[in-house]
CSV table of C-alpha atoms in Angstrom, one decimal:
chain,number,residue,atom,x,y,z
A,1,MET,CA,31.2,-32.6,-50.6
A,2,SER,CA,34.0,-33.1,-53.2
A,3,GLY,CA,32.3,-34.3,-56.8
A,4,ALA,CA,28.7,-34.2,-55.2
A,5,GLY,CA,26.4,-32.4,-58.0
A,6,GLY,CA,29.2,-31.7,-60.3
A,7,VAL,CA,31.2,-29.4,-57.0
A,8,LEU,CA,34.9,-29.9,-57.6
A,9,GLY,CA,35.5,-29.6,-53.6
A,10,PRO,CA,38.2,-28.1,-51.2
A,11,ASP,CA,40.8,-30.6,-51.9
A,12,SER,CA,40.7,-30.1,-55.8
A,13,PHE,CA,41.1,-26.5,-55.7
A,14,ARG,CA,43.5,-26.5,-53.0
A,15,ARG,CA,45.6,-28.9,-55.9
A,16,ILE,CA,44.9,-26.7,-58.4
A,17,ALA,CA,45.9,-23.3,-57.2
A,18,GLY,CA,48.9,-24.9,-55.8
A,19,GLY,CA,50.3,-25.1,-59.2
A,20,ALA,CA,50.2,-21.3,-59.7
A,21,LEU,CA,51.5,-20.4,-56.2
A,22,GLU,CA,54.4,-22.4,-57.2
A,23,LEU,CA,55.3,-19.7,-59.4
A,24,ARG,CA,58.9,-18.1,-59.0
A,25,GLY,CA,60.2,-14.9,-59.6
A,26,ALA,CA,56.9,-13.2,-58.2
A,27,ASP,CA,56.4,-11.3,-54.8
A,28,GLY,CA,52.6,-12.0,-54.7
A,29,VAL,CA,50.0,-14.8,-56.4
A,30,GLU,CA,46.4,-15.1,-56.2
A,31,VAL,CA,44.1,-18.0,-57.8
A,32,LEU,CA,40.3,-17.4,-58.1
A,33,LEU,CA,38.2,-20.5,-59.1
A,34,MET,CA,34.5,-20.3,-60.5
A,35,HIS,CA,32.9,-23.0,-61.1
A,36,GLU,CA,29.6,-23.9,-62.3
A,37,SER,CA,27.2,-26.4,-63.4
A,38,GLY,CA,23.3,-26.4,-63.8
A,39,GLY,CA,20.5,-27.1,-65.7
A,40,LEU,CA,17.9,-24.5,-67.7
A,41,THR,CA,14.7,-25.5,-68.9
A,42,ARG,CA,12.8,-22.4,-71.1
A,43,PHE,CA,9.2,-22.6,-71.9
A,44,ALA,CA,7.0,-20.8,-74.5
A,45,ASN,CA,3.4,-20.7,-75.7
A,46,SER,CA,2.7,-23.1,-72.7
A,47,GLU,CA,5.3,-26.1,-73.9
A,48,ILE,CA,9.0,-26.8,-73.1
A,49,HIS,CA,11.6,-25.3,-76.3
A,50,GLN,CA,14.8,-25.9,-74.4
A,51,SER,CA,16.2,-27.8,-71.8
A,52,ILE,CA,20.1,-27.9,-71.5
A,53,ALA,CA,23.0,-28.7,-69.3
A,54,ARG,CA,26.1,-26.7,-69.0
A,55,GLU,CA,29.2,-26.8,-66.6
A,56,ASP,CA,32.3,-24.2,-66.7
A,57,THR,CA,35.5,-23.4,-65.1
A,58,GLY,CA,37.1,-20.7,-64.9
A,59,LEU,CA,40.8,-19.9,-63.2
A,60,ARG,CA,41.8,-15.9,-62.7
A,61,VAL,CA,45.3,-15.7,-61.4
A,62,ARG,CA,46.6,-12.7,-60.4
A,63,VAL,CA,50.4,-11.5,-60.0
A,64,VAL,CA,52.3,-8.8,-58.3
A,65,LYS,CA,55.8,-8.1,-58.5
A,66,SER,CA,57.3,-4.8,-57.2
A,67,GLY,CA,54.1,-3.0,-57.3
A,68,HIS,CA,53.6,-4.0,-61.3
A,69,VAL,CA,50.4,-6.3,-61.2
A,70,GLY,CA,48.9,-8.8,-64.1
A,71,VAL,CA,46.2,-10.9,-64.5
A,72,ALA,CA,45.8,-14.0,-66.8
A,73,ALA,CA,42.4,-16.2,-67.2
A,74,SER,CA,42.5,-19.9,-68.2
A,75,ASN,CA,39.9,-22.6,-68.3
A,76,GLU,CA,42.2,-25.1,-67.8
A,77,ALA,CA,41.5,-26.3,-64.1
A,78,THR,CA,44.6,-28.1,-63.4
A,79,PRO,CA,47.8,-27.4,-61.6
A,80,GLU,CA,49.7,-27.3,-65.0
A,81,GLY,CA,46.8,-24.3,-66.0
A,82,ALA,CA,47.2,-22.1,-63.2
A,83,LEU,CA,50.9,-22.4,-63.3
A,84,ALA,CA,50.6,-21.6,-67.2
A,85,ALA,CA,48.1,-18.8,-66.0
A,86,ALA,CA,50.6,-17.6,-63.6
A,87,ARG,CA,53.2,-17.3,-65.8
A,88,SER,CA,51.2,-15.2,-68.3
A,89,ALA,CA,50.0,-12.8,-65.2
A,90,LEU,CA,53.6,-12.6,-64.7
A,91,GLU,CA,54.6,-11.7,-68.1
A,92,MET,CA,52.0,-9.3,-67.9
A,93,ALA,CA,53.3,-7.2,-64.7
A,94,GLU,CA,56.8,-7.1,-66.3
A,95,VAL,CA,55.5,-4.9,-68.8
A,96,VAL,CA,53.0,-3.0,-67.3
A,97,ALA,CA,53.4,0.4,-65.4
A,98,ALA,CA,53.6,0.3,-61.3
A,99,ASP,CA,50.3,0.5,-59.4
A,100,PRO,CA,50.9,3.5,-56.6
A,101,GLN,CA,47.5,2.3,-55.3
A,102,TRP,CA,48.0,-1.3,-55.2
A,103,PRO,CA,46.4,-2.8,-51.7
A,104,GLY,CA,48.1,-5.8,-51.4
A,105,LEU,CA,46.9,-9.2,-51.5
A,106,ALA,CA,44.5,-10.4,-48.6
A,107,PRO,CA,45.8,-11.4,-45.5
A,108,PRO,CA,44.5,-14.7,-43.7
A,109,ALA,CA,41.3,-14.7,-42.0
A,110,PRO,CA,38.4,-17.0,-41.6
A,111,ALA,CA,35.0,-16.5,-43.8
A,112,PRO,CA,32.0,-17.2,-41.7
A,113,ASP,CA,30.7,-21.1,-41.7
A,114,VAL,CA,27.5,-20.5,-44.0
A,115,ASP,CA,25.8,-23.5,-45.5
A,116,ARG,CA,24.2,-22.8,-48.9
A,117,PHE,CA,24.5,-25.5,-50.4
A,118,PHE,CA,21.4,-27.9,-51.0
A,119,GLU,CA,22.0,-31.4,-53.1
A,120,ASP,CA,18.2,-30.9,-54.5
A,121,THR,CA,19.4,-28.0,-56.2
A,122,ALA,CA,22.9,-29.4,-57.5
A,123,SER,CA,21.2,-32.8,-58.6
A,124,ALA,CA,18.1,-31.2,-60.0
A,125,SER,CA,17.3,-33.1,-63.2
A,126,PRO,CA,15.6,-32.3,-66.8
A,127,ALA,CA,12.5,-34.3,-65.5
A,128,MET,CA,12.3,-32.3,-62.5
A,129,ARG,CA,12.2,-29.3,-64.0
A,130,ALA,CA,9.7,-30.3,-66.5
A,131,ASP,CA,7.4,-32.0,-63.8
A,132,ALA,CA,7.7,-28.4,-62.3
A,133,VAL,CA,7.0,-26.1,-65.7
A,134,ALA,CA,3.9,-29.0,-66.3
A,135,GLN,CA,2.3,-27.7,-63.0
A,136,LEU,CA,2.7,-24.3,-63.6
A,137,ILE,CA,1.3,-24.5,-67.5
A,138,GLY,CA,-1.5,-26.5,-65.9
A,139,ALA,CA,-2.4,-23.8,-63.1
A,140,CYS,CA,-3.3,-21.5,-66.4
A,141,ALA,CA,-6.6,-20.9,-68.2
A,142,PRO,CA,-7.1,-22.5,-71.2
A,143,ASP,CA,-6.9,-19.4,-72.9
A,144,CYS,CA,-3.9,-18.0,-71.4
A,145,ARG,CA,0.0,-19.0,-72.7
A,146,ALA,CA,3.0,-19.5,-70.0
A,147,ALA,CA,6.6,-18.4,-71.1
A,148,GLY,CA,9.5,-18.8,-68.7
A,149,ALA,CA,12.6,-20.3,-67.3
A,150,TYR,CA,13.0,-23.1,-64.6
A,151,GLU,CA,17.5,-22.7,-63.5
A,152,THR,CA,19.3,-24.6,-61.2
A,153,ILE,CA,22.7,-24.0,-60.5
A,154,ALA,CA,25.6,-25.0,-58.2
A,155,VAL,CA,28.2,-22.3,-58.0
A,156,GLU,CA,31.9,-22.9,-55.8
A,157,LEU,CA,34.2,-20.1,-55.2
A,158,GLY,CA,37.7,-20.6,-53.9
A,159,LEU,CA,40.4,-18.2,-53.4
A,160,ALA,CA,43.9,-18.5,-52.2
A,161,ASN,CA,47.0,-16.9,-52.5
A,162,SER,CA,50.6,-16.2,-51.2
A,163,GLU,CA,49.6,-14.8,-48.3
A,164,GLY,CA,47.9,-17.9,-46.7
A,165,GLN,CA,44.3,-16.9,-47.0
A,166,PHE,CA,42.4,-19.8,-48.4
A,167,CYS,CA,38.9,-19.6,-48.9
A,168,TRP,CA,36.1,-22.4,-50.6
A,169,ALA,CA,32.5,-22.6,-50.1
A,170,PRO,CA,29.7,-24.0,-52.6
A,171,SER,CA,26.4,-22.5,-53.4
A,172,THR,CA,23.0,-23.1,-54.8
A,173,LEU,CA,20.5,-21.3,-56.7
A,174,ALA,CA,16.7,-22.2,-57.8
A,175,SER,CA,14.4,-19.9,-59.6
A,176,LEU,CA,11.3,-20.5,-61.5
A,177,THR,CA,10.3,-17.1,-63.9
A,178,THR,CA,7.0,-16.9,-65.6
A,179,VAL,CA,4.9,-14.5,-67.9
A,180,VAL,CA,1.7,-15.6,-68.6
A,181,SER,CA,-0.2,-13.8,-71.2
A,182,GLY,CA,-4.2,-13.9,-71.7
A,183,PRO,CA,-6.9,-12.8,-73.8
A,184,ASP,CA,-7.3,-9.0,-74.7
A,185,GLY,CA,-3.8,-8.1,-73.5
A,186,GLY,CA,-3.4,-9.3,-70.0
A,187,SER,CA,-0.4,-10.6,-68.9
A,188,GLY,CA,1.0,-11.5,-65.2
A,189,PHE,CA,4.2,-12.2,-63.7
A,190,ALA,CA,5.3,-14.4,-60.7
A,191,GLU,CA,9.0,-16.0,-60.3
A,192,VAL,CA,10.5,-17.6,-56.6
A,193,PHE,CA,14.3,-17.1,-56.5
A,194,ALA,CA,16.0,-19.6,-53.8
A,195,GLY,CA,18.9,-21.4,-53.0
A,196,SER,CA,16.9,-24.4,-53.0
A,197,THR,CA,14.3,-25.9,-54.8
A,198,GLY,CA,12.4,-26.6,-51.6
A,199,PRO,CA,10.6,-23.5,-51.8
A,200,ILE,CA,9.5,-23.4,-55.7
A,201,ASP,CA,5.6,-24.1,-55.7
A,202,ALA,CA,5.3,-24.4,-59.1
A,203,GLY,CA,1.5,-24.5,-59.5
A,204,ALA,CA,1.2,-21.3,-57.3
A,205,ILE,CA,3.9,-19.7,-59.4
A,206,GLY,CA,1.3,-20.5,-62.7
A,207,ARG,CA,-2.0,-19.9,-60.3
A,208,THR,CA,-0.3,-16.3,-59.2
A,209,ALA,CA,1.0,-15.1,-62.9
A,210,ASN,CA,-2.6,-16.5,-64.3
A,211,GLU,CA,-4.5,-14.6,-61.6
A,212,LYS,CA,-2.4,-11.3,-63.2
A,213,ALA,CA,-2.9,-12.2,-66.8
A,214,VAL,CA,-7.3,-12.9,-66.6
A,215,GLY,CA,-7.4,-10.0,-64.4
A,216,SER,CA,-5.1,-7.6,-66.6
A,217,ALA,CA,-7.4,-8.2,-69.6
A,218,SER,CA,-8.7,-4.7,-71.6
A,219,PRO,CA,-6.6,-2.3,-69.6
A,220,ARG,CA,-7.9,1.0,-69.9
A,221,ALA,CA,-5.9,4.0,-70.3
A,222,LEU,CA,-4.5,6.6,-67.7
A,223,ASP,CA,-2.8,9.6,-68.1
A,224,ALA,CA,0.7,10.5,-66.8
A,225,GLY,CA,1.4,12.1,-64.1
A,226,THR,CA,2.1,11.8,-59.8
A,227,TYR,CA,0.3,8.9,-58.5
A,228,THR,CA,0.4,6.6,-55.1
A,229,VAL,CA,1.7,3.5,-55.7
A,230,VAL,CA,1.7,0.0,-54.0
A,231,LEU,CA,5.0,-1.6,-54.8
A,232,GLU,CA,5.0,-5.5,-55.0
A,233,PRO,CA,8.8,-6.5,-53.6
A,234,ALA,CA,9.6,-7.2,-57.8
A,235,ALA,CA,9.1,-3.5,-58.1
A,236,THR,CA,10.7,-2.7,-54.9
A,237,ALA,CA,14.0,-4.8,-55.9
A,238,THR,CA,14.6,-2.7,-58.9
A,239,LEU,CA,14.5,0.3,-56.6
A,240,VAL,CA,16.9,-1.2,-54.2
A,241,GLY,CA,19.2,-2.5,-56.7
A,242,PHE,CA,19.8,0.7,-59.0
A,243,LEU,CA,20.2,2.6,-56.0
A,244,ALA,CA,23.2,0.3,-55.2
A,245,TRP,CA,24.5,0.9,-58.6
A,246,VAL,CA,24.0,4.8,-58.5
A,247,GLY,CA,25.1,4.6,-54.3
A,248,PHE,CA,26.5,2.1,-52.5
A,249,ALA,CA,29.9,1.3,-53.8
A,250,GLY,CA,32.9,2.6,-52.8
A,251,ARG,CA,34.4,3.6,-56.0
A,252,ALA,CA,31.7,6.1,-57.3
A,253,TYR,CA,31.4,7.5,-53.5
A,254,ILE,CA,35.3,8.3,-53.4
A,255,GLU,CA,35.0,9.7,-56.7
A,256,GLY,CA,31.8,12.2,-55.6
A,257,ARG,CA,29.5,10.1,-58.6
A,258,SER,CA,27.5,8.6,-55.6
A,259,CYS,CA,24.1,9.7,-54.9
A,260,PHE,CA,25.0,10.2,-51.2
A,261,ASP,CA,28.1,12.1,-51.9
A,262,GLY,CA,28.1,14.6,-49.0
A,263,LYS,CA,25.3,12.8,-47.0
A,264,GLU,CA,26.4,11.0,-44.7
A,265,GLY,CA,24.4,11.1,-41.2
A,266,ARG,CA,21.7,13.0,-43.5
A,267,GLN,CA,18.1,11.8,-43.7
A,268,VAL,CA,18.0,10.5,-47.4
A,269,ALA,CA,14.9,8.3,-46.9
A,270,ALA,CA,11.7,8.0,-44.9
A,271,PRO,CA,11.9,6.9,-41.3
A,272,SER,CA,10.4,3.6,-41.8
A,273,VAL,CA,13.4,2.5,-44.5
A,274,SER,CA,16.4,0.7,-43.8
A,275,ILE,CA,18.8,-1.1,-46.2
A,276,TRP,CA,21.6,-2.9,-45.7
A,277,ASP,CA,24.3,-5.6,-46.9
A,278,ASP,CA,25.0,-9.0,-45.3
A,279,GLY,CA,26.2,-11.7,-47.0
A,280,THR,CA,26.6,-14.0,-44.0
A,281,ASP,CA,22.7,-14.2,-43.5
A,282,PRO,CA,21.5,-17.4,-44.3
A,283,ARG,CA,18.4,-15.8,-45.8
A,284,THR,CA,20.4,-14.6,-48.8
A,285,LEU,CA,22.3,-16.6,-51.4
A,286,GLY,CA,26.0,-16.6,-52.5
A,287,VAL,CA,29.3,-17.6,-50.5
A,288,PRO,CA,30.7,-15.8,-47.4
A,289,PHE,CA,34.0,-14.1,-48.8
A,290,ASP,CA,34.6,-11.6,-51.9
A,291,PHE,CA,36.5,-12.6,-55.2
A,292,GLU,CA,39.2,-11.2,-53.2
A,293,GLY,CA,39.1,-13.8,-50.3
A,294,THR,CA,38.2,-11.0,-48.0
A,295,PRO,CA,35.2,-12.2,-45.1
A,296,LYS,CA,32.0,-10.4,-45.6
A,297,GLN,CA,30.9,-7.8,-43.4
A,298,ARG,CA,27.2,-7.0,-42.5
A,299,VAL,CA,27.3,-2.9,-43.8
A,300,ASP,CA,24.4,-0.7,-42.4
A,301,LEU,CA,23.9,1.5,-45.7
A,302,VAL,CA,20.6,3.3,-44.6
A,303,GLY,CA,19.2,3.0,-41.5
A,304,ASP,CA,15.8,4.4,-40.0
A,305,GLY,CA,16.0,6.7,-43.2
A,306,VAL,CA,19.8,8.0,-42.3
A,307,PHE,CA,22.5,7.5,-44.8
A,308,ARG,CA,25.4,5.4,-42.8
A,309,GLY,CA,27.9,4.6,-45.5
A,310,VAL,CA,28.9,2.6,-48.4
A,311,VAL,CA,30.6,-1.0,-49.1
A,312,TYR,CA,34.5,-1.1,-50.1
A,313,ASP,CA,37.3,-3.6,-51.5
A,314,ARG,CA,40.7,-3.7,-50.7
A,315,ARG,CA,41.6,-0.9,-52.9
A,316,THR,CA,39.0,1.5,-52.3
A,317,GLY,CA,39.0,0.8,-48.6
A,318,LYS,CA,42.6,1.8,-48.7
A,319,GLU,CA,42.1,5.2,-50.3
A,320,ALA,CA,39.3,6.0,-47.9
A,321,GLY,CA,41.3,4.8,-45.2
A,322,ARG,CA,38.8,2.5,-44.4
A,323,PRO,CA,39.0,-1.8,-44.4
A,324,SER,CA,37.7,-3.7,-46.8
A,325,THR,CA,34.0,-4.8,-46.2
A,326,GLY,CA,34.6,-8.0,-48.1
A,327,HIS,CA,32.4,-6.7,-51.3
A,328,GLY,CA,35.3,-6.7,-53.9
A,329,LEU,CA,34.5,-8.2,-57.4
A,330,PRO,CA,36.6,-10.0,-59.5
A,331,SER,CA,40.4,-7.9,-60.8
A,332,PRO,CA,40.4,-6.2,-62.8
A,333,ASN,CA,37.1,-4.3,-62.8
A,334,PRO,CA,36.0,-0.6,-63.5
A,335,GLU,CA,33.0,-0.6,-61.3
A,336,GLY,CA,34.9,-1.5,-57.7
A,337,PRO,CA,33.0,-3.0,-54.8
A,338,PHE,CA,29.2,-3.7,-55.1
A,339,PRO,CA,26.6,-5.3,-52.7
A,340,LEU,CA,25.4,-8.8,-53.9
A,341,HIS,CA,23.0,-9.2,-50.7
A,342,LEU,CA,20.9,-6.3,-50.1
A,343,PHE,CA,18.4,-6.4,-47.2
A,344,MET,CA,15.7,-3.9,-46.8
A,345,GLY,CA,14.0,-3.8,-43.4
A,346,THR,CA,10.1,-4.9,-43.1
A,347,GLY,CA,7.1,-3.1,-41.3
A,348,ASP,CA,3.6,-4.5,-40.2
A,349,ALA,CA,1.5,-4.1,-43.5
A,350,THR,CA,0.1,-6.5,-46.1
A,351,VAL,CA,-0.6,-5.4,-49.2
A,352,GLU,CA,-4.0,-5.8,-48.7
A,353,GLU,CA,-4.2,-3.1,-46.2
A,354,MET,CA,-1.8,-0.9,-48.4
A,355,VAL,CA,-4.4,-1.1,-51.4
A,356,ARG,CA,-7.2,-0.2,-48.6
A,357,SER,CA,-5.2,2.4,-47.4
A,358,THR,CA,-5.2,4.1,-50.7
A,359,GLU,CA,-8.1,6.7,-52.3
A,360,ARG,CA,-6.7,7.0,-55.7
A,361,GLY,CA,-3.4,5.0,-57.0
A,362,LEU,CA,-1.7,2.2,-58.7
A,363,LEU,CA,-0.6,-1.4,-58.0
A,364,VAL,CA,2.3,-2.3,-60.0
A,365,THR,CA,3.3,-5.7,-60.1
A,366,ARG,CA,6.9,-5.4,-61.5
A,367,PHE,CA,9.2,-3.1,-63.4
A,368,HIS,CA,11.0,-3.9,-66.8
A,369,TYR,CA,13.7,-2.2,-69.3
A,370,SER,CA,14.6,0.0,-66.5
A,371,ASN,CA,18.0,2.3,-66.6
A,372,ILE,CA,19.8,5.4,-65.2
A,373,VAL,CA,18.7,8.8,-66.2
A,374,ASN,CA,21.0,10.9,-63.9
A,375,PRO,CA,23.0,8.9,-61.2
A,376,MET,CA,23.8,11.8,-58.8
A,377,GLU,CA,19.9,12.0,-58.4
A,378,SER,CA,19.4,8.8,-57.8
A,379,SER,CA,16.8,9.0,-61.1
A,380,ILE,CA,16.0,5.9,-63.1
A,381,THR,CA,13.1,5.5,-66.0
A,382,GLY,CA,11.5,2.5,-66.6
A,383,MET,CA,8.4,0.5,-67.6
A,384,THR,CA,5.5,-1.2,-65.3
A,385,ARG,CA,4.8,-4.7,-66.9
A,386,ASP,CA,2.4,-8.1,-66.5
A,387,GLY,CA,0.2,-6.6,-63.8
A,388,THR,CA,-0.9,-2.7,-63.7
A,389,PHE,CA,-3.9,-1.9,-61.9
A,390,LEU,CA,-5.7,1.2,-60.9
A,391,ILE,CA,-6.8,1.5,-57.0
A,392,GLU,CA,-10.0,4.0,-56.2
A,393,HIS,CA,-11.6,4.2,-52.8
A,394,GLY,CA,-9.2,1.4,-51.2
A,395,GLU,CA,-10.2,-0.9,-54.0
A,396,VAL,CA,-8.5,-2.6,-57.1
A,397,VAL,CA,-11.1,-1.3,-60.1
A,398,GLY,CA,-9.3,-2.7,-62.9
A,399,PRO,CA,-6.3,-3.0,-64.9
A,400,VAL,CA,-4.4,-0.3,-66.8
A,401,ARG,CA,-2.3,0.1,-69.6
A,402,ASN,CA,1.4,0.3,-68.6
A,403,LEU,CA,2.9,3.7,-68.0
A,404,ARG,CA,6.8,4.6,-68.0
A,405,PHE,CA,8.0,6.0,-64.6
A,406,THR,CA,10.6,8.5,-64.7
A,407,GLN,CA,11.5,8.9,-60.6
A,408,SER,CA,14.3,9.5,-58.0
A,409,ILE,CA,14.9,6.3,-56.2
A,410,LEU,CA,15.5,8.3,-53.2
A,411,GLY,CA,12.7,10.6,-53.7
A,412,ALA,CA,10.7,7.8,-53.4
A,413,LEU,CA,12.1,6.4,-50.7
A,414,SER,CA,11.1,9.4,-49.0
A,415,SER,CA,7.5,9.4,-49.6
A,416,VAL,CA,7.4,5.8,-48.4
A,417,SER,CA,4.2,5.6,-45.8
A,418,MET,CA,3.9,1.6,-45.5
A,419,VAL,CA,6.0,-1.3,-45.5
A,420,GLY,CA,5.1,-4.4,-45.9
A,421,ARG,CA,5.7,-7.5,-43.5
A,422,GLU,CA,7.3,-9.8,-45.3
A,423,ALA,CA,10.1,-9.7,-47.5
A,424,HIS,CA,10.7,-11.5,-50.6
A,425,LEU,CA,14.2,-12.7,-52.6
A,426,ALA,CA,14.2,-11.1,-55.8
A,427,SER,CA,17.2,-10.1,-58.6
A,428,GLU,CA,17.6,-7.3,-60.5
A,429,PHE,CA,21.5,-7.8,-61.7
A,430,PHE,CA,23.6,-10.9,-62.4
A,431,PHE,CA,24.9,-12.5,-59.2
A,432,SER,CA,23.0,-10.4,-56.8
A,433,ALA,CA,20.0,-10.8,-54.8
A,434,SER,CA,17.8,-8.1,-52.7
A,435,ARG,CA,14.8,-9.5,-50.2
A,436,VAL,CA,12.8,-6.7,-50.0
A,437,PRO,CA,9.1,-6.0,-48.9
A,438,ALA,CA,6.0,-4.9,-50.6
A,439,LEU,CA,6.2,-0.9,-50.2
A,440,LYS,CA,3.6,2.0,-50.6
A,441,VAL,CA,4.9,5.5,-51.9
A,442,ASP,CA,2.4,8.3,-52.0
A,443,GLU,CA,4.3,10.3,-54.6
A,444,PHE,CA,6.0,8.4,-57.9
A,445,HIS,CA,6.3,10.2,-60.9
A,446,PHE,CA,5.0,8.6,-64.5
A,447,SER,CA,6.3,10.5,-66.9
A,448,GLY,CA,4.7,8.7,-69.9
A,449,VAL,CA,2.2,6.4,-71.3
A,450,SER,CA,2.1,3.2,-73.8
A,451,ASP,CA,-0.1,1.6,-76.1
A,452,HIS,CA,-0.3,-1.8,-74.7
């Protein structure tokens, strides 16, 4: 594995970290390595306009002395660079106030053995990405224009500390995203997000986005109000991703800022809704330990519509009297732990069956420009985009102009009446992905309309 696809390898990381672990005068030292290499091909107006390659290596060294904690970062990935960063962190620790909630460094514990490194993705060339983009563009109608990006990345994460914990794992990510613009205001979106380039069928992605672009031409205006909606997986991912932000983080829950505050064991969604986080599941992305070196665990967050719990890192776990669930982010950070590998349970319906069962409603491809309105109410707002269609009497009858929604996420999940039988991987936030199905939601509130 060492050196493959731009990966440094565990032996190199152990040698680099060893420099910092030799630091004298500290009670504890932790070294976090984040190395990323990859390529990005961007296209617009059905032409490639940018192809780049990049590689970056970062070290973050955390030092503790008598309860005082210092952190320093460096891009010098050598034993000497790590030691220099450790000395800077020690100097910082000697001048900052003691941390009364310091939970200590992670003890030795083996992380699950999960192979998420694909050589085809790590070694993907600009020519390979360009060929795929050409297939995507070739699948579009002559009067449609495609824009988007094809990215292939190899990431390795390593953590070593003076307690004896040592973790290292590589992973890869491939994503091809496009928005196709058609005549008379039509637009369509499609995306595949995977660990390998293998599942990416560029022609199919182009055909899907093109079909939505052609079908959404000349949209009609529709009044704001409450509608039944059929949400495709990309739209579902927005709801689940923001729910993680406002509800599933241990920091917000301990401080009473979570939308689940006081709701443990209570029904918060329809019985058909189950959500969990599992960084060890082979169907998701990333590495099997967190940024503190704690092995990741499956955490059931909502089961059969009942709120079960939240995720913890070492600090919030200590405050809550619970063990870390392996969801720590790089320290220091103001957010606390975060679930990066969310899953929503599937059902037995297809999108076509959801549409046929709808007397009047909307088929939504995705949301965009979404943001939080009231975290305690799990309320967010945003716009529909790239394919919004009116459903009447069980059929899609035509495109409609985009609408602004303002909706409680838990309110929407409480109104779920059908769940898709297939789940797809989608990313709402950086470095996280959710595997979610399509949903039929009986009541979804749109608060405004758009002129396009």
